[in-house]
CSV table of N, CA and C in Angstrom, one decimal:
chain,number,residue,atom,x,y,z
C,213,LYS,N,43.6,-11.9,0.8
C,213,LYS,CA,44.1,-11.0,-0.7
C,213,LYS,C,43.1,-10.8,-1.4
C,214,GLN,N,42.3,-12.4,-1.6
C,214,GLN,CA,41.4,-12.4,-2.2
C,214,GLN,C,39.8,-10.9,-1.8
C,215,LYS,N,39.3,-11.5,-0.8
C,215,LYS,CA,38.9,-11.0,0.2
C,215,LYS,C,38.9,-8.7,-0.2
C,216,ILE,N,40.2,-9.1,0.8
C,216,ILE,CA,40.4,-7.8,0.1
C,216,ILE,C,39.9,-6.7,-1.3
C,217,GLU,N,40.4,-7.7,-2.0
C,217,GLU,CA,40.1,-7.1,-4.0
C,217,GLU,C,38.5,-7.0,-3.6
C,218,GLN,N,37.9,-7.6,-3.3
C,218,GLN,CA,35.8,-8.5,-3.0
C,218,GLN,C,35.3,-7.1,-2.4
C,219,SER,N,36.3,-6.8,-1.7
C,219,SER,CA,35.4,-5.6,-0.5
C,219,SER,C,36.3,-4.7,0.0
C,220,PHE,N,37.0,-4.0,-0.8
C,220,PHE,CA,38.0,-3.2,-1.5
C,220,PHE,C,37.2,-2.2,-2.2
C,221,SER,N,36.5,-1.8,-2.9
C,221,SER,CA,35.8,-0.3,-3.3
C,221,SER,C,34.6,-0.4,-2.2
C,222,ILE,N,33.6,-1.6,-2.4
C,222,ILE,CA,32.7,-1.2,-1.1
C,222,ILE,C,33.1,-0.4,0.2
C,223,LYS,N,33.9,-0.5,0.2
C,223,LYS,CA,34.7,-0.3,1.7
C,223,LYS,C,35.3,1.7,1.2
C,224,TYR,N,35.4,2.0,0.1
C,224,TYR,CA,36.7,2.8,-0.4
C,224,TYR,C,35.8,3.3,-1.2
C,225,TYR,N,35.0,3.3,-2.1
C,225,TYR,CA,34.6,4.3,-2.7
C,225,TYR,C,33.5,4.3,-2.8
C,226,ASP,N,33.1,6.0,-2.7
C,226,ASP,CA,32.4,6.3,-2.6
C,226,ASP,C,32.0,7.4,-3.8
C,227,GLU,N,30.6,6.5,-4.0
C,227,GLU,CA,29.7,6.8,-5.0
C,227,GLU,C,29.7,8.1,-5.7
C,228,GLN,N,28.9,8.2,-4.7
C,228,GLN,CA,28.8,10.2,-4.1
C,228,GLN,C,29.7,11.0,-4.7
C,229,LEU,N,30.8,10.8,-4.5
C,229,LEU,CA,32.0,12.0,-3.9
C,229,LEU,C,32.7,11.2,-5.3
C,230,GLU,N,32.6,10.2,-5.8
C,230,GLU,CA,33.4,9.5,-6.8
C,230,GLU,C,35.1,10.0,-6.4
C,231,ILE,N,35.0,9.6,-4.8
C,231,ILE,CA,36.3,9.6,-4.4
C,231,ILE,C,36.8,8.2,-4.0
C,232,LEU,N,37.8,8.0,-3.6
C,232,LEU,CA,38.0,6.8,-2.4
C,232,LEU,C,38.0,7.9,-0.8
C,233,ARG,N,37.6,7.0,-0.7
C,233,ARG,CA,38.1,7.7,1.0
C,233,ARG,C,39.0,7.6,1.9
C,234,ASP,N,40.0,8.3,2.3
C,234,ASP,CA,41.2,8.1,3.0
C,234,ASP,C,40.7,7.2,4.1
C,235,VAL,N,40.0,7.2,4.5
C,235,VAL,CA,40.1,6.6,6.2
C,235,VAL,C,38.2,5.7,6.1
C,236,ILE,N,38.0,4.4,6.9
C,236,ILE,CA,37.8,3.6,6.4
C,236,ILE,C,36.5,3.3,8.7
C,237,GLU,N,37.6,3.9,9.1
C,237,GLU,CA,37.3,2.8,10.4
C,237,GLU,C,38.0,3.8,10.8
C,238,GLY,N,37.3,4.7,12.4
C,238,GLY,CA,39.0,5.1,13.8
C,238,GLY,C,38.6,6.4,14.3
C,239,THR,N,39.2,7.4,15.2
C,239,THR,CA,38.6,8.5,15.4
C,239,THR,C,38.0,9.6,14.9
C,240,ASN,N,38.6,10.0,14.2
C,240,ASN,CA,38.4,10.8,12.6
C,240,ASN,C,37.7,10.7,11.2
C,241,LEU,N,36.6,10.8,11.6
C,241,LEU,CA,35.6,10.0,10.5
C,241,LEU,C,35.7,11.5,9.5
C,242,SER,N,35.3,12.1,10.1
C,242,SER,CA,35.3,13.4,9.3
C,242,SER,C,36.6,13.3,8.2
C,243,ASP,N,37.9,12.6,8.0
C,243,ASP,CA,38.2,12.5,6.9
C,243,ASP,C,38.0,12.0,5.7
C,244,ALA,N,37.1,10.1,6.6
C,244,ALA,CA,36.2,9.9,5.0
C,244,ALA,C,35.7,10.8,3.8
C,245,ARG,N,35.4,11.4,4.6
C,245,ARG,CA,34.7,13.0,3.7
C,245,ARG,C,36.2,13.7,2.7
C,246,ARG,N,37.1,12.9,2.9
C,246,ARG,CA,38.4,14.5,2.2
C,246,ARG,C,38.6,13.7,0.7
C,247,LEU,N,39.0,14.3,-0.2
C,247,LEU,CA,40.4,13.6,-1.1
C,247,LEU,C,41.2,13.9,-1.0
C,248,ARG,N,42.1,13.3,-0.6
C,248,ARG,CA,43.9,13.8,-0.5
C,248,ARG,C,44.2,12.4,-1.9
C,249,PRO,N,45.6,13.4,-2.4
C,249,PRO,CA,46.4,12.3,-3.0
C,249,PRO,C,46.5,10.1,-3.0
C,250,ASN,N,46.3,10.6,-1.4
C,250,ASN,CA,46.6,9.3,-1.5
C,250,ASN,C,45.8,7.8,-2.1
C,251,ALA,N,44.9,8.8,-2.5
C,251,ALA,CA,43.7,7.5,-3.2
C,251,ALA,C,44.7,6.8,-4.1
C,252,LEU,N,45.8,8.1,-5.1
C,252,LEU,CA,46.6,8.4,-6.4
C,252,LEU,C,47.1,6.8,-5.5
C,253,TYR,N,47.8,6.1,-5.3
C,253,TYR,CA,48.6,4.9,-4.5
C,253,TYR,C,47.1,3.7,-5.9
C,254,ALA,N,45.9,3.2,-5.1
C,254,ALA,CA,45.9,2.4,-5.0
C,254,ALA,C,45.3,2.2,-6.6
C,255,LEU,N,45.3,3.9,-7.3
C,255,LEU,CA,45.2,3.8,-9.3
C,255,LEU,C,46.3,3.1,-9.0
C,256,ALA,N,47.4,3.8,-8.6
C,256,ALA,CA,49.1,3.6,-9.2
C,256,ALA,C,49.7,1.9,-9.3
C,257,LEU,N,48.4,1.6,-8.0
C,257,LEU,CA,49.3,0.1,-7.6
C,257,LEU,C,48.7,-0.9,-7.7
C,258,THR,N,47.1,-0.6,-7.7
C,258,THR,CA,46.2,-1.4,-7.5
C,258,THR,C,45.4,-1.5,-8.3
C,259,PRO,N,45.4,-0.9,-9.6
C,259,PRO,CA,44.1,-0.8,-10.2
C,259,PRO,C,43.6,-1.5,-10.6
C,260,GLU,N,43.1,-3.2,-9.9
C,260,GLU,CA,42.3,-3.7,-10.6
C,260,GLU,C,41.8,-3.6,-9.0
C,261,LEU,N,41.6,-3.3,-8.3
C,261,LEU,CA,40.5,-2.3,-7.4
C,261,LEU,C,39.4,-2.4,-7.2
C,262,LEU,N,39.2,-1.5,-8.4
C,262,LEU,CA,38.3,-1.1,-8.6
C,262,LEU,C,37.8,-0.9,-10.3
C,263,SER,N,36.5,-0.7,-10.4
C,263,SER,CA,35.8,-1.1,-12.0
C,263,SER,C,36.9,0.3,-12.8
C,264,LYS,N,36.5,-0.1,-13.6
C,264,LYS,CA,37.8,0.8,-15.1
C,264,LYS,C,36.7,2.3,-15.1
C,265,ALA,N,34.9,2.0,-14.6
C,265,ALA,CA,35.0,3.7,-14.4
C,265,ALA,C,35.0,4.2,-13.0
C,266,GLN,N,34.8,3.5,-12.5
C,266,GLN,CA,35.5,3.9,-11.0
C,266,GLN,C,36.6,4.4,-10.9
C,267,SER,N,37.5,4.1,-11.1
C,267,SER,CA,39.0,4.6,-11.4
C,267,SER,C,38.3,5.0,-12.8
C,268,GLU,N,37.2,5.7,-13.9
C,268,GLU,CA,38.2,7.2,-14.9
C,268,GLU,C,37.7,8.0,-13.3
C,269,LYS,N,35.9,7.8,-13.0
C,269,LYS,CA,35.6,8.9,-11.6
C,269,LYS,C,37.0,9.6,-11.0
C,270,VAL,N,37.5,8.4,-10.1
C,270,VAL,CA,38.6,8.6,-8.9
C,270,VAL,C,39.6,9.9,-9.9
C,271,LEU,N,40.1,9.3,-10.8
C,271,LEU,CA,41.2,9.9,-11.5
C,271,LEU,C,40.9,11.7,-12.3
C,272,ALA,N,39.6,11.6,-12.0
C,272,ALA,CA,39.1,12.5,-13.1
C,272,ALA,C,39.2,13.7,-12.3
C,273,LYS,N,38.2,12.8,-10.7
C,273,LYS,CA,37.9,13.8,-9.8
C,273,LYS,C,39.5,14.7,-9.1
C,274,ILE,N,40.6,13.7,-8.5
C,274,ILE,CA,42.0,13.8,-8.7
C,274,ILE,C,42.5,14.6,-8.9
C,275,GLU,N,42.7,14.7,-10.9
C,275,GLU,CA,42.8,16.3,-11.5
C,275,GLU,C,42.0,17.7,-11.8
C,276,SER,N,40.7,17.7,-10.9
C,276,SER,CA,40.4,18.2,-10.9
C,276,SER,C,39.8,19.3,-9.7
C,277,GLU,N,40.1,18.8,-9.0
C,277,GLU,CA,40.8,18.6,-7.3
C,277,GLU,C,42.0,18.6,-7.2
C,278,LEU,N,42.6,18.8,-7.0
C,278,LEU,CA,44.2,18.7,-6.4
C,278,LEU,C,45.8,19.1,-7.6
C,279,LEU,N,45.5,18.3,-8.4
C,279,LEU,CA,45.9,18.6,-9.9
C,279,LEU,C,46.5,19.9,-9.3
C,280,THR,N,47.8,20.5,-9.8
C,280,THR,CA,48.3,22.1,-10.1
C,280,THR,C,50.2,21.7,-11.5
C,281,PRO,N,50.1,22.8,-12.0
C,281,PRO,CA,51.2,23.0,-12.3
C,281,PRO,C,52.4,22.0,-11.9
C,282,TYR,N,52.3,21.7,-10.1
C,282,TYR,CA,53.6,21.7,-9.7
C,282,TYR,C,53.5,21.0,-8.7
C,283,GLY,N,52.3,19.5,-8.9
C,283,GLY,CA,52.3,18.1,-8.2
C,283,GLY,C,50.9,18.6,-7.4
C,284,MET,N,50.1,17.8,-6.6
C,284,MET,CA,48.7,17.5,-6.0
C,284,MET,C,49.2,18.2,-5.0
C,285,ARG,N,48.1,18.5,-4.6
C,285,ARG,CA,47.2,19.2,-3.0
C,285,ARG,C,47.3,17.7,-2.6
C,286,THR,N,47.6,18.5,-1.2
C,286,THR,CA,47.3,17.5,0.7
C,286,THR,C,45.8,17.4,0.3
C,287,LEU,N,45.1,18.7,-0.3
C,287,LEU,CA,44.4,17.9,-0.2
C,287,LEU,C,42.9,19.1,-0.7
C,288,TRP,N,41.6,18.3,-0.9
C,288,TRP,CA,41.2,19.7,-2.1
C,288,TRP,C,40.4,20.8,-1.3
C,289,ARG,N,40.4,21.5,-0.9
C,289,ARG,CA,39.3,23.6,-1.8
C,289,ARG,C,38.8,23.4,-0.6
C,290,ARG,N,37.2,22.1,-1.1
C,290,ARG,CA,36.8,22.6,-0.4
C,290,ARG,C,36.1,21.9,1.1
C,291,ASP,N,37.4,21.2,1.7
C,291,ASP,CA,37.9,21.0,3.6
C,291,ASP,C,38.3,23.0,3.6
C,292,PRO,N,37.5,22.5,5.2
C,292,PRO,CA,37.5,23.9,5.6
C,292,PRO,C,38.5,23.9,6.6
C,293,GLU,N,39.5,22.8,6.2
C,293,GLU,CA,40.5,22.9,6.7
C,293,GLU,C,42.3,23.6,5.7
C,294,TYR,N,41.5,23.3,4.8
C,294,TYR,CA,42.3,23.7,4.0
C,294,TYR,C,43.4,24.9,3.3
C,295,SER,N,45.0,25.3,3.3
C,295,SER,CA,45.3,26.5,3.3
C,295,SER,C,46.2,26.7,2.1
C,296,ALA,N,45.9,27.5,1.7
C,296,ALA,CA,46.2,28.8,0.0
C,296,ALA,C,47.6,27.9,-0.2
C,297,ARG,N,48.1,28.1,1.6
C,297,ARG,CA,49.5,28.7,1.3
C,297,ARG,C,50.8,28.0,2.1
C,298,TYR,N,52.1,27.8,2.0
C,298,TYR,CA,53.2,27.5,2.4
C,298,TYR,C,53.5,28.7,3.2
C,299,GLU,N,53.3,29.4,3.9
C,299,GLU,CA,54.0,30.9,4.3
C,299,GLU,C,54.0,30.3,6.4
C,300,GLY,N,55.0,31.2,6.4
C,300,GLY,CA,55.2,32.4,8.1
C,300,GLY,C,56.3,31.5,9.1
C,301,ASP,N,56.2,31.5,9.6
C,301,ASP,CA,56.5,31.2,11.2
C,301,ASP,C,57.0,28.9,10.9
C,302,GLN,N,58.0,28.1,11.5
C,302,GLN,CA,58.1,26.9,10.9
C,302,GLN,C,56.8,26.3,11.7
C,303,ALA,N,56.1,26.8,13.0
C,303,ALA,CA,54.9,25.7,13.5
C,303,ALA,C,53.7,26.5,12.2
C,304,GLN,N,53.8,26.9,11.8
C,304,GLN,CA,52.4,28.0,10.9
C,304,GLN,C,52.4,26.8,9.6
C,305,ARG,N,53.7,26.4,9.1
C,305,ARG,CA,54.0,26.0,8.2
C,305,ARG,C,53.7,24.4,8.5
C,306,ASP,N,54.2,23.7,9.7
C,306,ASP,CA,54.6,22.7,9.5
C,306,ASP,C,52.5,22.1,9.8
C,307,ARG,N,51.6,23.4,9.8
C,307,ARG,CA,50.5,22.9,10.2
C,307,ARG,C,49.5,23.0,8.9
C,308,VAL,N,50.4,23.4,7.5
C,308,VAL,CA,49.4,23.7,7.0
C,308,VAL,C,50.2,22.3,5.6
C,309,TYR,N,50.8,21.7,6.0
C,309,TYR,CA,51.3,20.7,5.8
C,309,TYR,C,50.9,19.6,4.8
C,310,HIS,N,50.4,19.6,5.1
C,310,HIS,CA,49.4,18.5,4.6
C,310,HIS,C,47.4,18.7,4.7
C,311,GLN,N,47.6,20.2,4.1
C,311,GLN,CA,45.9,20.7,4.3
C,311,GLN,C,46.4,21.7,2.7
C,312,GLY,N,46.8,21.0,2.2
C,312,GLY,CA,45.9,21.7,0.6
C,312,GLY,C,47.8,22.8,0.1
C,313,THR,N,48.6,22.0,0.5
C,313,THR,CA,50.3,22.0,0.4
C,313,THR,C,50.3,21.0,-1.0
C,314,ALA,N,51.0,21.8,-2.0
C,314,ALA,CA,51.1,20.7,-3.3
C,314,ALA,C,52.6,20.4,-2.9
C,315,TRP,N,52.9,19.2,-3.5
C,315,TRP,CA,53.4,18.9,-3.7
C,315,TRP,C,54.5,17.7,-4.6
C,316,ALA,N,55.4,18.3,-5.3
C,316,ALA,CA,55.8,18.2,-6.3
C,316,ALA,C,56.3,16.0,-7.0
C,317,PHE,N,56.5,15.8,-5.5
C,317,PHE,CA,57.0,13.7,-5.6
C,317,PHE,C,55.9,12.8,-6.3
C,318,LEU,N,54.3,13.9,-6.1
C,318,LEU,CA,53.6,12.8,-6.3
C,318,LEU,C,53.4,12.7,-8.2
C,319,ILE,N,54.4,13.7,-8.7
C,319,ILE,CA,53.2,13.4,-9.9
C,319,ILE,C,54.4,12.1,-10.3
C,320,GLY,N,55.1,11.1,-9.5
C,320,GLY,CA,54.2,9.7,-9.1
C,320,GLY,C,53.7,9.1,-9.9
C,321,PRO,N,53.8,9.2,-8.8
C,321,PRO,CA,52.3,8.3,-8.9
C,321,PRO,C,51.5,8.3,-9.5
C,322,TYR,N,50.9,9.8,-9.9
C,322,TYR,CA,49.9,10.7,-10.7
C,322,TYR,C,49.8,10.3,-12.0
C,323,ALA,N,51.2,9.9,-12.7
C,323,ALA,CA,51.8,9.4,-13.2
C,323,ALA,C,51.1,8.0,-13.7
C,324,ASP,N,51.3,7.1,-13.2
C,324,ASP,CA,50.8,5.4,-12.9
C,324,ASP,C,50.0,6.0,-12.5
C,325,ALA,N,49.0,6.3,-12.3
C,325,ALA,CA,48.1,5.9,-12.2
C,325,ALA,C,47.0,6.2,-13.3
C,326,VAL,N,47.9,7.7,-14.5
C,326,VAL,CA,47.2,8.1,-15.5
C,326,VAL,C,47.7,7.1,-17.1
C,327,ILE,N,48.8,6.4,-16.4
C,327,ILE,CA,49.2,4.9,-17.8
C,327,ILE,C,48.5,3.6,-17.3
C,328,ASN,N,47.6,3.9,-16.1
C,328,ASN,CA,47.5,2.8,-15.2
C,328,ASN,C,45.5,2.7,-15.8
C,329,VAL,N,44.8,3.3,-16.1
C,329,VAL,CA,43.8,3.9,-16.4
C,329,VAL,C,43.4,4.5,-17.2
C,330,ARG,N,44.0,5.1,-18.5
C,330,ARG,CA,43.6,6.3,-19.1
C,330,ARG,C,45.5,4.9,-20.3
C,331,GLY,N,46.5,4.2,-20.7
C,331,GLY,CA,47.1,4.1,-20.9
C,331,GLY,C,48.6,4.7,-21.8
C,332,GLU,N,48.7,3.7,-22.0
C,332,GLU,CA,49.7,4.4,-23.0
C,332,GLU,C,49.4,5.6,-23.7
C,333,ARG,N,47.8,5.8,-24.2
C,333,ARG,CA,47.7,6.5,-24.6
C,333,ARG,C,47.6,8.1,-24.3
C,334,ALA,N,47.9,8.5,-23.1
C,334,ALA,CA,48.5,8.9,-22.9
C,334,ALA,C,49.3,9.8,-21.9
C,335,SER,N,50.2,9.5,-22.4
C,335,SER,CA,51.2,9.7,-22.7
C,335,SER,C,52.1,10.7,-23.3
C,336,GLU,N,51.7,11.3,-23.8
C,336,GLU,CA,51.3,12.1,-24.2
C,336,GLU,C,51.3,14.1,-23.3
C,337,ASP,N,49.7,13.9,-23.0
C,337,ASP,CA,50.1,14.3,-22.4
C,337,ASP,C,50.6,14.6,-20.8
C,338,LEU,N,51.0,13.7,-20.4
C,338,LEU,CA,51.7,13.8,-19.2
C,338,LEU,C,52.7,14.2,-19.7
C,339,TRP,N,53.6,14.9,-20.4
C,339,TRP,CA,55.5,15.4,-20.9
C,339,TRP,C,54.4,16.6,-20.8
C,340,GLN,N,53.7,16.4,-21.7
C,340,GLN,CA,52.8,18.0,-21.4
C,340,GLN,C,52.6,19.0,-20.0
C,341,TYR,N,52.3,18.3,-19.4
C,341,TYR,CA,52.4,18.3,-17.7
C,341,TYR,C,52.9,18.6,-17.3
C,342,LEU,N,53.9,17.2,-17.7
C,342,LEU,CA,55.5,17.7,-17.2
C,342,LEU,C,57.1,19.1,-17.5
C,343,GLN,N,56.1,19.7,-18.1
C,343,GLN,CA,56.5,21.0,-18.6
C,343,GLN,C,57.3,21.7,-18.1
C,344,THR,N,55.6,22.1,-17.5
C,344,THR,CA,55.6,23.1,-15.7
C,344,THR,C,57.3,22.7,-15.1
C,345,LEU,N,57.2,21.8,-14.9
C,345,LEU,CA,58.2,21.2,-13.1
C,345,LEU,C,59.4,21.7,-14.7
C,346,LEU,N,59.8,21.2,-15.2
C,346,LEU,CA,60.8,20.8,-16.0
C,346,LEU,C,61.4,22.2,-16.3
C,347,LYS,N,60.1,23.3,-16.9
C,347,LYS,CA,60.7,25.2,-16.6
C,347,LYS,C,61.2,25.4,-15.5
C,348,HIS,N,60.6,25.0,-14.1
C,348,HIS,CA,60.3,24.9,-12.8
C,348,HIS,C,62.6,24.9,-12.5
C,349,ALA,N,62.7,23.9,-12.7
C,349,ALA,CA,63.9,23.7,-12.5
C,349,ALA,C,64.8,23.9,-13.0
C,350,VAL,N,64.5,24.2,-14.6
C,350,VAL,CA,66.0,24.5,-15.4
C,350,VAL,C,66.1,26.0,-15.3
C,351,THR,N,64.7,26.3,-15.3
C,351,THR,CA,64.8,28.0,-15.7
C,351,THR,C,64.4,28.9,-14.4
C,352,ASP,N,63.1,28.2,-13.2
C,352,ASP,CA,63.3,29.5,-12.5
C,352,ASP,C,64.5,28.9,-10.6
C,353,SER,N,65.1,28.2,-11.5
C,353,SER,CA,65.7,26.9,-9.7
C,353,SER,C,66.2,26.9,-10.5
C,354,THR,N,67.2,25.9,-9.5
C,354,THR,CA,68.7,25.9,-9.2
C,354,THR,C,69.5,24.2,-9.8
C,355,GLY,N,68.1,24.0,-11.1
C,355,GLY,CA,68.2,22.9,-12.1
C,355,GLY,C,67.7,21.5,-11.1
C,356,HIS,N,66.8,21.9,-9.9
C,356,HIS,CA,66.3,20.9,-9.3
C,356,HIS,C,64.9,21.4,-9.1
C,357,ILE,N,63.6,20.0,-8.4
C,357,ILE,CA,62.9,20.3,-8.2
C,357,ILE,C,62.0,20.6,-6.4
C,358,ALA,N,61.8,21.6,-6.2
C,358,ALA,CA,61.6,21.7,-4.5
C,358,ALA,C,60.6,21.2,-4.2
C,359,GLU,N,60.6,21.1,-2.9
C,359,GLU,CA,60.0,19.4,-2.0
C,359,GLU,C,58.9,20.3,-2.3
C,360,VAL,N,58.5,21.3,-2.1
C,360,VAL,CA,56.3,21.8,-2.2
C,360,VAL,C,56.2,23.1,-2.4
C,361,PHE,N,55.9,23.4,-3.0
C,361,PHE,CA,54.1,24.9,-3.7
C,361,PHE,C,54.0,25.0,-3.0
C,362,ASP,N,53.0,26.3,-2.9
C,362,ASP,CA,51.1,26.7,-1.9
C,362,ASP,C,50.7,25.7,-3.2
C,363,ALA,N,49.5,26.1,-2.8
C,363,ALA,CA,48.9,25.2,-3.3
C,363,ALA,C,47.7,26.2,-4.1
C,364,GLU,N,47.9,26.7,-4.1
C,364,GLU,CA,47.7,28.1,-6.0
C,364,GLU,C,47.9,29.2,-6.2
C,365,ALA,N,48.5,29.5,-7.2
C,365,ALA,CA,48.4,30.7,-8.1
C,365,ALA,C,48.7,31.7,-6.6
C,366,PRO,N,50.1,31.8,-6.9
C,366,PRO,CA,51.0,32.0,-7.7
C,366,PRO,C,51.8,30.2,-7.7
C,367,GLN,N,51.8,29.8,-6.5
C,367,GLN,CA,52.3,28.7,-6.2
C,367,GLN,C,54.1,28.5,-6.0
C,368,ARG,N,54.6,29.4,-4.8
C,368,ARG,CA,56.1,29.7,-4.8
C,368,ARG,C,56.3,28.4,-4.2
C,369,PRO,N,57.9,28.5,-4.1
C,369,PRO,CA,58.1,26.8,-3.7
C,369,PRO,C,58.3,27.1,-2.4
C,370,GLY,N,58.3,25.6,-1.3
C,370,GLY,CA,58.6,26.4,0.3
C,370,GLY,C,59.2,24.8,-0.1
C,371,GLY,N,60.0,24.9,1.5
C,371,GLY,CA,60.6,23.7,2.1
C,371,GLY,C,61.6,23.7,1.3
C,372,CYS,N,62.6,21.9,0.9
C,372,CYS,CA,63.9,21.8,0.6
C,372,CYS,C,63.6,22.4,-1.2
C,373,TYR,N,64.4,23.7,-1.4
C,373,TYR,CA,65.1,23.7,-3.5
C,373,TYR,C,65.4,22.9,-4.4
C,374,ALA,N,65.4,21.7,-3.5
C,374,ALA,CA,66.2,20.9,-4.2
C,374,ALA,C,66.4,19.6,-3.1
C,375,GLN,N,65.2,18.6,-3.6
C,375,GLN,CA,64.2,17.7,-2.9
C,375,GLN,C,63.8,17.0,-3.0
C,376,ALA,N,65.5,15.8,-2.9
C,376,ALA,CA,65.4,14.7,-4.2
C,376,ALA,C,64.5,13.1,-4.9
C,377,TRP,N,63.8,13.3,-4.1
C,377,TRP,CA,61.9,12.6,-3.5
C,377,TRP,C,62.1,13.4,-5.5
C,378,SER,N,61.5,14.6,-5.6
C,378,SER,CA,60.3,15.9,-6.7
C,378,SER,C,61.5,15.0,-7.2
C,379,ASP,N,63.0,15.3,-7.8
C,379,ASP,CA,63.6,15.0,-8.6
C,379,ASP,C,63.9,14.2,-9.1
C,380,ALA,N,64.0,12.8,-8.4
C,380,ALA,CA,63.5,11.4,-8.8
C,380,ALA,C,61.9,11.1,-9.4
C,381,GLU,N,61.1,11.6,-8.6
C,381,GLU,CA,59.5,10.9,-9.4
C,381,GLU,C,59.7,12.1,-10.8
C,382,PHE,N,60.6,12.7,-11.4
C,382,PHE,CA,59.4,13.6,-12.5
C,382,PHE,C,60.8,12.3,-13.4
C,383,LEU,N,62.4,12.9,-12.9
C,383,LEU,CA,63.0,11.6,-14.0
C,383,LEU,C,62.2,10.1,-14.2
C,384,ARG,N,62.2,9.8,-13.2
C,384,ARG,CA,61.6,8.4,-13.1
C,384,ARG,C,60.7,7.7,-14.6
C,385,ILE,N,59.5,9.1,-14.0
C,385,ILE,CA,58.6,9.3,-15.5
C,385,ILE,C,59.8,9.7,-16.7
């Protein structure tokens, strides 16, 4: 445990991009320069692995590059494999599932990360953020939150129209 804590930021924090690398070894190292929402889990579950300044920078980058009104994009826009729309036949949708499509359930780890990095003072901002998802569930849908949304406006819902983990994370926060 101590070794992980001592080496985590050295291995995973990309100072130039101000992101957490998604991978550090393996066959597809282009993933190392991609911002994905997986970084939220480090901030949400073990914020002590980064300095306060590093955590702030990573969270700010996640918010500017991945956060949408309906959840988190699964890949940032600057990536050549980024896809703004979750559409087409099953094979087309499967190809873009993790290439930009916004997942609503990721608001849970996002909220945990925000509280860990910014403290309880951020809870009002989180509540304001959640209003769009609440409107979707109450007004635009069946009383539930969809599984995924397009990565870009108008962010049409997709996948399951009523996804348990989307609802659960909204209610948990």
